[in-house]
């Protein structure tokens, strides 16, 4: 039983962690009946063959606990995926773990690898679970800002963020929310810092297949990085199954083992009938992410052009589901005020990027928009923005 004293200690430890901005803004969309161009979930499901595989698994007895590291078929499929796409050879028994989405992978990696007082270098703007999990692990975040309008990694800023207590770099590419895909040169700068300071790198690569004329390069493929890189991904984004929450972690036995040591106290296991279906997606539906990326590129171009038409300074992303726009021209104090007013003004919801920044000025007037929606939804949102008074 949770005693009042224990509850008070827990609340004190977590009291500095704000509620997720996605929960807040999606609830606002529902309450106001607004077009939700904020939260990144697609309107269409993934391959029908994969759904049928999940249904068959439900009917054929795959309804009890899966092994803690994941069902062998999926771990083997993940290993084949990494070898086929990137030339990374993995032992599926010791170097692959299935997670409850990449979100649990992030949580387990940080809880398993970060001790209280350890510093974690993280690119900002950052996905908000990074902040929460670094804090829960007792770590100290050291942000390196990707600055508008180009959102490129500054190697000097990265080196300056590393100190004697730095334990880990948490990297995200393709990057949410900016849409930046780190280049080989930028990744080489990360690798040089990691090797020089003997750091572990955790890489969040959930958008690995959703890039637009830009090559995604896993950090683990660079010289000297396989042995110090823990790579996270999932089926959710690239195969349009965000609600399944099936992800994976790959890397050297020691890092995967540290993640698994924490994961066993989180979910232990999940999604038993979904895991064989995800294995099918990886092995037998390789064209799905390619088609999705082509489709998303068209939607990206329409959304970015429409936002520019109503006066926003838009950065066209290189990957992911998202585009960042600067709304300073409208005169609002910050992007959060703009986004809170937008449902009443226009019937549209977006996400203020300032929620993902320590450097408030760097993100003050930036707003994230999602284009992983049906074209009719994007057109509806743009029409509402054109008709609205967006000035403060």
Short mmCIF file of C-alpha atoms in Angstrom, two decimals:
data_model
loop_
_atom_site.label_atom_id
_atom_site.label_comp_id
_atom_site.label_asym_id
_atom_site.label_seq_id
_atom_site.Cartn_x
_atom_site.Cartn_y
_atom_site.Cartn_z
CA UNK A 1 0.00 0.00 0.00
CA UNK A 2 1.25 3.49 -0.84
CA UNK A 3 1.55 5.33 2.46
CA UNK A 4 1.09 9.13 2.68
CA UNK A 5 4.79 9.52 3.45
CA UNK A 6 5.83 7.43 0.44
CA UNK A 7 3.38 9.30 -1.77
CA UNK A 8 4.79 12.62 -0.58
CA UNK A 9 8.36 11.54 -1.34
CA UNK A 10 7.36 10.34 -4.81
CA UNK A 11 5.47 13.55 -5.54
CA UNK A 12 8.43 15.63 -4.41
CA UNK A 13 10.79 13.74 -6.71
CA UNK A 14 8.50 14.00 -9.74
CA UNK A 15 7.00 17.38 -8.93
CA UNK A 16 9.27 19.18 -11.39
CA UNK A 17 8.06 17.07 -14.32
CA UNK A 18 5.22 18.83 -16.15
CA UNK A 19 2.34 16.93 -17.75
CA UNK A 20 3.00 16.02 -21.36
CA UNK A 21 2.08 18.76 -23.81
CA UNK A 22 0.54 16.15 -26.13
CA UNK A 23 -2.05 15.17 -23.54
CA UNK A 24 -2.93 18.81 -22.95
CA UNK A 25 -3.26 19.83 -26.57
CA UNK A 26 -5.06 16.68 -27.74
CA UNK A 27 -7.61 17.13 -24.95
CA UNK A 28 -8.05 20.72 -26.15
CA UNK A 29 -8.67 19.45 -29.69
CA UNK A 30 -11.38 17.07 -28.47
CA UNK A 31 -13.00 19.69 -26.25
CA UNK A 32 -13.20 22.29 -29.02
CA UNK A 33 -13.82 20.00 -31.99
CA UNK A 34 -10.66 21.30 -33.63
CA UNK A 35 -8.61 19.78 -36.44
CA UNK A 36 -5.67 18.14 -34.64
CA UNK A 37 -2.48 19.00 -36.53
CA UNK A 38 -0.52 18.62 -33.31
CA UNK A 39 -0.12 15.04 -32.11
CA UNK A 40 1.76 12.72 -34.46
CA UNK A 41 -0.52 9.80 -35.09
CA UNK A 42 -1.52 8.86 -38.65
CA UNK A 43 -5.12 8.67 -39.82
CA UNK A 44 -4.57 5.41 -41.75
CA UNK A 45 -3.54 1.98 -40.48
CA UNK A 46 -0.57 -0.04 -41.67
CA UNK A 47 -0.50 -3.10 -43.95
CA UNK A 48 -3.60 -5.33 -43.90
CA UNK A 49 -1.43 -8.45 -44.01
CA UNK A 50 0.18 -7.45 -40.71
CA UNK A 51 -3.20 -6.83 -39.09
CA UNK A 52 -4.33 -10.29 -40.26
CA UNK A 53 -1.17 -11.81 -38.75
CA UNK A 54 -2.04 -10.21 -35.40
CA UNK A 55 -5.62 -11.52 -35.63
CA UNK A 56 -4.32 -15.02 -36.41
CA UNK A 57 -1.99 -14.84 -33.41
CA UNK A 58 -4.93 -13.88 -31.18
CA UNK A 59 -6.93 -16.85 -32.44
CA UNK A 60 -4.07 -19.35 -32.19
CA UNK A 61 -3.14 -18.95 -28.54
CA UNK A 62 -0.55 -16.15 -28.45
CA UNK A 63 -2.38 -14.45 -25.60
CA UNK A 64 -0.21 -15.11 -22.57
CA UNK A 65 3.08 -13.55 -21.48
CA UNK A 66 5.75 -13.33 -24.14
CA UNK A 67 9.36 -13.85 -23.04
CA UNK A 68 10.76 -10.76 -21.32
CA UNK A 69 13.26 -9.98 -24.12
CA UNK A 70 10.55 -10.53 -26.76
CA UNK A 71 9.38 -13.47 -28.88
CA UNK A 72 12.28 -15.09 -30.79
CA UNK A 73 10.62 -14.53 -34.18
CA UNK A 74 10.57 -10.76 -33.69
CA UNK A 75 14.08 -10.55 -32.25
CA UNK A 76 15.32 -12.50 -35.27
CA UNK A 77 13.39 -10.24 -37.65
CA UNK A 78 14.88 -7.14 -36.02
CA UNK A 79 18.38 -8.60 -36.44
CA UNK A 80 17.65 -9.30 -40.12
CA UNK A 81 16.31 -5.76 -40.55
CA UNK A 82 19.47 -4.20 -39.12
CA UNK A 83 21.69 -6.39 -41.28
CA UNK A 84 19.66 -5.87 -44.45
CA UNK A 85 19.42 -2.08 -44.19
CA UNK A 86 22.66 -1.14 -42.43
CA UNK A 87 25.04 -4.11 -42.47
CA UNK A 88 24.89 -4.45 -38.67
CA UNK A 89 25.33 -8.04 -37.50
CA UNK A 90 23.47 -8.79 -34.27
CA UNK A 91 22.92 -11.82 -32.06
CA UNK A 92 19.11 -11.90 -31.67
CA UNK A 93 19.44 -13.73 -28.36
CA UNK A 94 21.70 -11.22 -26.59
CA UNK A 95 21.78 -8.02 -28.67
CA UNK A 96 18.06 -7.43 -29.36
CA UNK A 97 15.27 -6.69 -26.86
CA UNK A 98 11.62 -5.97 -27.66
CA UNK A 99 10.16 -2.97 -25.81
CA UNK A 100 6.72 -1.44 -25.28
CA UNK A 101 7.33 1.11 -27.99
CA UNK A 102 10.45 3.23 -28.23
CA UNK A 103 9.12 5.24 -25.28
CA UNK A 104 9.74 2.33 -22.93
CA UNK A 105 13.07 1.78 -24.64
CA UNK A 106 14.07 5.33 -23.76
CA UNK A 107 12.87 4.90 -20.18
CA UNK A 108 14.62 1.57 -19.67
CA UNK A 109 17.85 2.77 -21.30
CA UNK A 110 18.08 5.82 -19.07
CA UNK A 111 17.04 3.99 -15.90
CA UNK A 112 19.49 1.20 -16.67
CA UNK A 113 22.48 3.34 -17.63
CA UNK A 114 22.20 6.63 -15.73
CA UNK A 115 23.05 6.95 -12.04
CA UNK A 116 22.03 9.92 -9.88
CA UNK A 117 24.22 12.90 -10.74
CA UNK A 118 25.28 11.59 -14.14
CA UNK A 119 25.00 14.13 -16.94
CA UNK A 120 23.12 13.35 -20.16
CA UNK A 121 23.78 15.42 -23.27
CA UNK A 122 20.59 15.77 -25.31
CA UNK A 123 19.67 17.68 -28.46
CA UNK A 124 17.02 20.32 -27.94
CA UNK A 125 14.25 20.78 -28.81
CA UNK A 126 13.80 17.31 -27.32
CA UNK A 127 10.93 14.85 -27.20
CA UNK A 128 9.36 15.45 -23.81
CA UNK A 129 9.80 11.92 -22.43
CA UNK A 130 13.57 12.49 -22.54
CA UNK A 131 13.29 15.25 -19.94
CA UNK A 132 11.00 13.19 -17.69
CA UNK A 133 13.11 10.03 -17.79
CA UNK A 134 16.44 11.79 -17.24
CA UNK A 135 14.89 13.36 -14.16
CA UNK A 136 13.40 10.06 -12.95
CA UNK A 137 16.81 8.43 -13.30
CA UNK A 138 18.36 11.20 -11.21
CA UNK A 139 20.40 12.48 -14.12
CA UNK A 140 21.23 16.04 -15.13
CA UNK A 141 20.46 17.08 -18.69
CA UNK A 142 22.91 19.12 -20.72
CA UNK A 143 21.07 20.42 -23.82
CA UNK A 144 22.71 21.20 -27.14
CA UNK A 145 20.39 23.46 -29.12
CA UNK A 146 19.51 22.95 -32.77
CA UNK A 147 18.79 26.57 -33.66
CA UNK A 148 16.34 28.00 -36.17
CA UNK A 149 16.15 28.40 -39.05
CA UNK A 150 18.38 25.49 -40.14
CA UNK A 151 18.37 23.33 -36.97
CA UNK A 152 21.85 21.90 -37.59
CA UNK A 153 24.14 20.36 -34.96
CA UNK A 154 26.95 22.67 -33.84
CA UNK A 155 29.97 20.42 -33.04
CA UNK A 156 31.52 23.12 -30.83
CA UNK A 157 28.33 23.35 -28.75
CA UNK A 158 28.29 19.56 -28.44
CA UNK A 159 31.88 19.47 -27.19
CA UNK A 160 31.19 22.32 -24.76
CA UNK A 161 28.27 20.40 -23.23
CA UNK A 162 30.46 17.46 -22.21
CA UNK A 163 32.02 17.59 -18.76
CA UNK A 164 33.65 15.25 -16.23
CA UNK A 165 30.26 13.91 -15.07
CA UNK A 166 28.87 13.25 -18.54
CA UNK A 167 27.80 9.61 -18.89
CA UNK A 168 25.68 9.47 -22.00
CA UNK A 169 24.58 11.25 -25.17
CA UNK A 170 20.90 10.87 -26.08
CA UNK A 171 20.59 11.39 -29.81
CA UNK A 172 17.50 11.61 -32.02
CA UNK A 173 17.75 11.44 -35.81
CA UNK A 174 15.58 11.83 -37.83
CA UNK A 175 14.80 14.49 -35.27
CA UNK A 176 11.45 15.22 -33.64
CA UNK A 177 10.28 18.01 -33.68
CA UNK A 178 12.55 19.81 -36.17
CA UNK A 179 12.60 17.19 -38.94
CA UNK A 180 16.40 17.42 -39.18
CA UNK A 181 18.24 14.33 -40.44
CA UNK A 182 21.78 14.43 -39.11
CA UNK A 183 24.44 14.22 -41.82
CA UNK A 184 27.42 11.88 -41.81
CA UNK A 185 29.64 14.81 -40.84
CA UNK A 186 27.38 15.71 -37.91
CA UNK A 187 27.29 12.09 -36.77
CA UNK A 188 31.07 11.88 -37.11
CA UNK A 189 31.32 14.82 -34.71
CA UNK A 190 29.11 12.96 -32.22
CA UNK A 191 31.22 9.83 -32.62
CA UNK A 192 34.46 11.76 -32.07
CA UNK A 193 33.15 13.25 -28.81
CA UNK A 194 31.80 9.90 -27.61
CA UNK A 195 35.06 8.09 -28.28
CA UNK A 196 37.24 10.85 -26.82
CA UNK A 197 35.25 10.94 -23.56
CA UNK A 198 34.31 7.23 -23.46
CA UNK A 199 30.58 7.94 -23.55
CA UNK A 200 27.62 5.70 -24.28
CA UNK A 201 25.21 6.95 -26.95
CA UNK A 202 21.50 6.08 -26.99
CA UNK A 203 19.97 6.80 -30.38
CA UNK A 204 16.24 7.19 -30.99
CA UNK A 205 15.71 6.27 -34.66
CA UNK A 206 11.95 5.68 -34.80
CA UNK A 207 11.65 7.73 -38.00
CA UNK A 208 14.53 5.89 -39.68
CA UNK A 209 12.54 5.03 -42.84
CA UNK A 210 10.62 8.31 -43.07
CA UNK A 211 13.12 10.65 -44.73
CA UNK A 212 12.73 12.73 -47.88
CA UNK A 213 15.75 12.60 -50.22
CA UNK A 214 18.05 12.45 -47.20
CA UNK A 215 20.01 9.39 -46.09
CA UNK A 216 19.47 8.10 -42.57
CA UNK A 217 22.77 6.85 -41.18
CA UNK A 218 22.65 4.88 -37.90
CA UNK A 219 25.37 6.08 -35.55
CA UNK A 220 26.23 2.46 -34.78
CA UNK A 221 27.60 2.04 -38.34
CA UNK A 222 30.37 4.61 -37.81
CA UNK A 223 33.88 3.40 -36.87
CA UNK A 224 34.25 2.75 -33.16
CA UNK A 225 30.55 3.25 -32.39
CA UNK A 226 28.95 -0.19 -32.54
CA UNK A 227 30.33 -1.13 -29.13
CA UNK A 228 29.08 2.05 -27.42
CA UNK A 229 25.71 2.67 -29.15
CA UNK A 230 22.27 1.50 -28.03
CA UNK A 231 19.81 1.95 -30.91
CA UNK A 232 16.04 2.29 -30.41
CA UNK A 233 13.28 2.04 -32.99
CA UNK A 234 9.72 0.76 -33.41
CA UNK A 235 7.03 -0.37 -35.82
CA UNK A 236 4.76 2.51 -34.85
CA UNK A 237 5.88 5.30 -37.15
CA UNK A 238 7.27 3.60 -40.26
CA UNK A 239 4.47 1.01 -40.53
CA UNK A 240 1.63 3.19 -39.12
CA UNK A 241 0.89 1.12 -36.02
CA UNK A 242 1.45 3.74 -33.33
CA UNK A 243 -1.20 2.20 -31.06
CA UNK A 244 0.52 -1.18 -30.97
CA UNK A 245 3.46 0.15 -28.94
CA UNK A 246 5.97 -2.43 -30.14
CA UNK A 247 9.57 -1.28 -30.33
CA UNK A 248 13.06 -2.69 -29.98
CA UNK A 249 16.55 -1.95 -28.74
CA UNK A 250 19.71 -3.22 -30.40
CA UNK A 251 23.37 -2.99 -29.53
CA UNK A 252 26.17 -4.69 -27.64
CA UNK A 253 25.24 -7.30 -25.05
CA UNK A 254 26.24 -5.11 -22.09
CA UNK A 255 24.09 -2.13 -23.10
CA UNK A 256 21.10 -4.24 -24.13
CA UNK A 257 21.44 -6.12 -20.83
CA UNK A 258 21.38 -2.88 -18.84
CA UNK A 259 18.21 -1.83 -20.64
CA UNK A 260 16.61 -5.24 -20.05
CA UNK A 261 17.53 -5.05 -16.36
CA UNK A 262 15.38 -1.92 -16.05
CA UNK A 263 12.65 -3.06 -18.46
CA UNK A 264 11.86 -6.13 -16.35
CA UNK A 265 10.56 -3.76 -13.65
CA UNK A 266 8.55 -1.62 -16.08
CA UNK A 267 6.28 -3.73 -18.30
CA UNK A 268 8.37 -6.96 -18.17
CA UNK A 269 6.60 -7.91 -21.41
CA UNK A 270 3.70 -6.74 -23.59
CA UNK A 271 1.89 -7.23 -26.89
CA UNK A 272 2.38 -10.99 -27.20
CA UNK A 273 0.02 -11.43 -30.21
CA UNK A 274 1.37 -8.29 -31.87
CA UNK A 275 5.01 -9.34 -31.83
CA UNK A 276 4.71 -12.07 -34.52
CA UNK A 277 2.80 -9.57 -36.65
CA UNK A 278 5.58 -7.00 -36.30
CA UNK A 279 8.06 -9.66 -37.38
CA UNK A 280 5.99 -10.06 -40.54
CA UNK A 281 6.02 -6.30 -41.11
CA UNK A 282 9.82 -6.19 -40.93
CA UNK A 283 10.37 -9.27 -43.11
CA UNK A 284 7.54 -9.12 -45.63
CA UNK A 285 6.38 -5.50 -45.93
CA UNK A 286 9.59 -3.60 -46.77
CA UNK A 287 7.84 -1.47 -49.39
CA UNK A 288 5.29 -0.06 -46.95
CA UNK A 289 7.62 2.51 -45.32
CA UNK A 290 8.95 3.53 -48.75
CA UNK A 291 5.44 4.19 -50.03
CA UNK A 292 4.53 5.95 -46.80
CA UNK A 293 7.57 8.22 -47.10
CA UNK A 294 6.62 9.16 -50.67
CA UNK A 295 3.08 9.92 -49.55
CA UNK A 296 4.27 11.93 -46.55
CA UNK A 297 6.53 14.00 -48.76
CA UNK A 298 3.49 15.13 -50.77
CA UNK A 299 1.57 15.97 -47.60
CA UNK A 300 4.62 17.75 -46.15
CA UNK A 301 4.86 19.96 -49.22
CA UNK A 302 1.16 20.83 -49.08
CA UNK A 303 1.21 21.67 -45.38
CA UNK A 304 4.40 23.74 -45.58
CA UNK A 305 3.14 25.68 -48.59
CA UNK A 306 -0.18 26.35 -46.85
CA UNK A 307 1.46 27.55 -43.65
CA UNK A 308 3.70 29.87 -45.66
CA UNK A 309 0.63 31.25 -47.45
CA UNK A 310 -0.83 32.46 -44.13
CA UNK A 311 2.41 34.22 -43.17
CA UNK A 312 4.40 31.68 -41.18
CA UNK A 313 8.15 31.20 -41.64
CA UNK A 314 8.27 27.45 -42.27
CA UNK A 315 11.26 25.14 -42.29
CA UNK A 316 10.68 22.25 -44.72
CA UNK A 317 11.71 19.08 -42.81
CA UNK A 318 14.07 16.39 -44.10
CA UNK A 319 12.24 13.59 -42.30
CA UNK A 320 9.62 12.59 -39.67
CA UNK A 321 5.94 13.58 -39.51
CA UNK A 322 6.51 17.20 -38.49
CA UNK A 323 7.27 20.72 -39.71
CA UNK A 324 8.37 23.65 -37.55
CA UNK A 325 7.06 27.16 -38.23
CA UNK A 326 7.93 30.49 -36.63
CA UNK A 327 4.79 32.44 -35.64
CA UNK A 328 6.53 35.57 -34.31
CA UNK A 329 4.94 37.71 -37.05
CA UNK A 330 1.53 37.34 -35.39
CA UNK A 331 2.64 39.22 -32.28
CA UNK A 332 1.97 36.61 -29.59
CA UNK A 333 4.26 36.51 -26.55
CA UNK A 334 5.22 32.92 -27.38
CA UNK A 335 4.13 29.84 -29.27
CA UNK A 336 2.26 28.45 -26.28
CA UNK A 337 -0.06 31.48 -26.12
CA UNK A 338 -0.58 31.18 -29.87
CA UNK A 339 -1.43 27.46 -29.64
CA UNK A 340 -3.80 27.94 -26.70
CA UNK A 341 -5.70 30.63 -28.62
CA UNK A 342 -5.71 28.78 -31.93
CA UNK A 343 -8.64 26.40 -31.27
CA UNK A 344 -11.00 29.29 -30.56
CA UNK A 345 -9.56 31.49 -33.30
CA UNK A 346 -9.29 28.88 -36.06
CA UNK A 347 -10.50 25.49 -34.87
CA UNK A 348 -7.00 24.04 -35.25
CA UNK A 349 -4.58 22.54 -32.72
CA UNK A 350 -0.77 22.58 -32.98
CA UNK A 351 2.08 21.98 -30.50
CA UNK A 352 4.23 24.81 -29.07
CA UNK A 353 7.88 23.84 -29.48
CA UNK A 354 8.87 25.92 -26.45
CA UNK A 355 7.66 22.93 -24.40
CA UNK A 356 10.70 21.02 -25.72
CA UNK A 357 13.33 23.64 -24.84
CA UNK A 358 15.51 24.62 -21.90
CA UNK A 359 16.64 27.59 -23.98
CA UNK A 360 13.25 29.31 -23.97
CA UNK A 361 14.33 32.08 -26.32
CA UNK A 362 15.45 29.57 -28.95
CA UNK A 363 11.98 28.03 -29.07
CA UNK A 364 9.79 30.93 -28.00
CA UNK A 365 7.86 31.41 -31.25
CA UNK A 366 8.23 27.96 -32.81
CA UNK A 367 5.22 25.73 -33.40
CA UNK A 368 5.18 22.09 -34.51
CA UNK A 369 2.66 20.91 -37.12
CA UNK A 370 1.93 17.28 -38.08
CA UNK A 371 1.42 16.22 -41.69
CA UNK A 372 0.80 12.48 -41.06
CA UNK A 373 -2.90 13.13 -41.65
CA UNK A 374 -5.26 12.49 -44.53
CA UNK A 375 -4.96 15.16 -47.18
CA UNK A 376 -8.55 16.23 -46.56
CA UNK A 377 -7.70 16.87 -42.90
CA UNK A 378 -4.66 18.96 -43.86
CA UNK A 379 -6.73 20.93 -46.36
CA UNK A 380 -9.45 21.50 -43.76
CA UNK A 381 -6.88 22.77 -41.25
CA UNK A 382 -5.27 25.10 -43.79
CA UNK A 383 -8.67 26.46 -44.88
CA UNK A 384 -9.50 27.25 -41.25
CA UNK A 385 -6.18 29.02 -40.78
CA UNK A 386 -6.70 31.11 -43.93
CA UNK A 387 -10.10 32.27 -42.68
CA UNK A 388 -9.01 33.05 -39.11
CA UNK A 389 -7.61 36.19 -37.49
CA UNK A 390 -4.27 34.91 -36.22
CA UNK A 391 -2.92 38.22 -34.87
CA UNK A 392 -2.50 38.67 -31.13
#
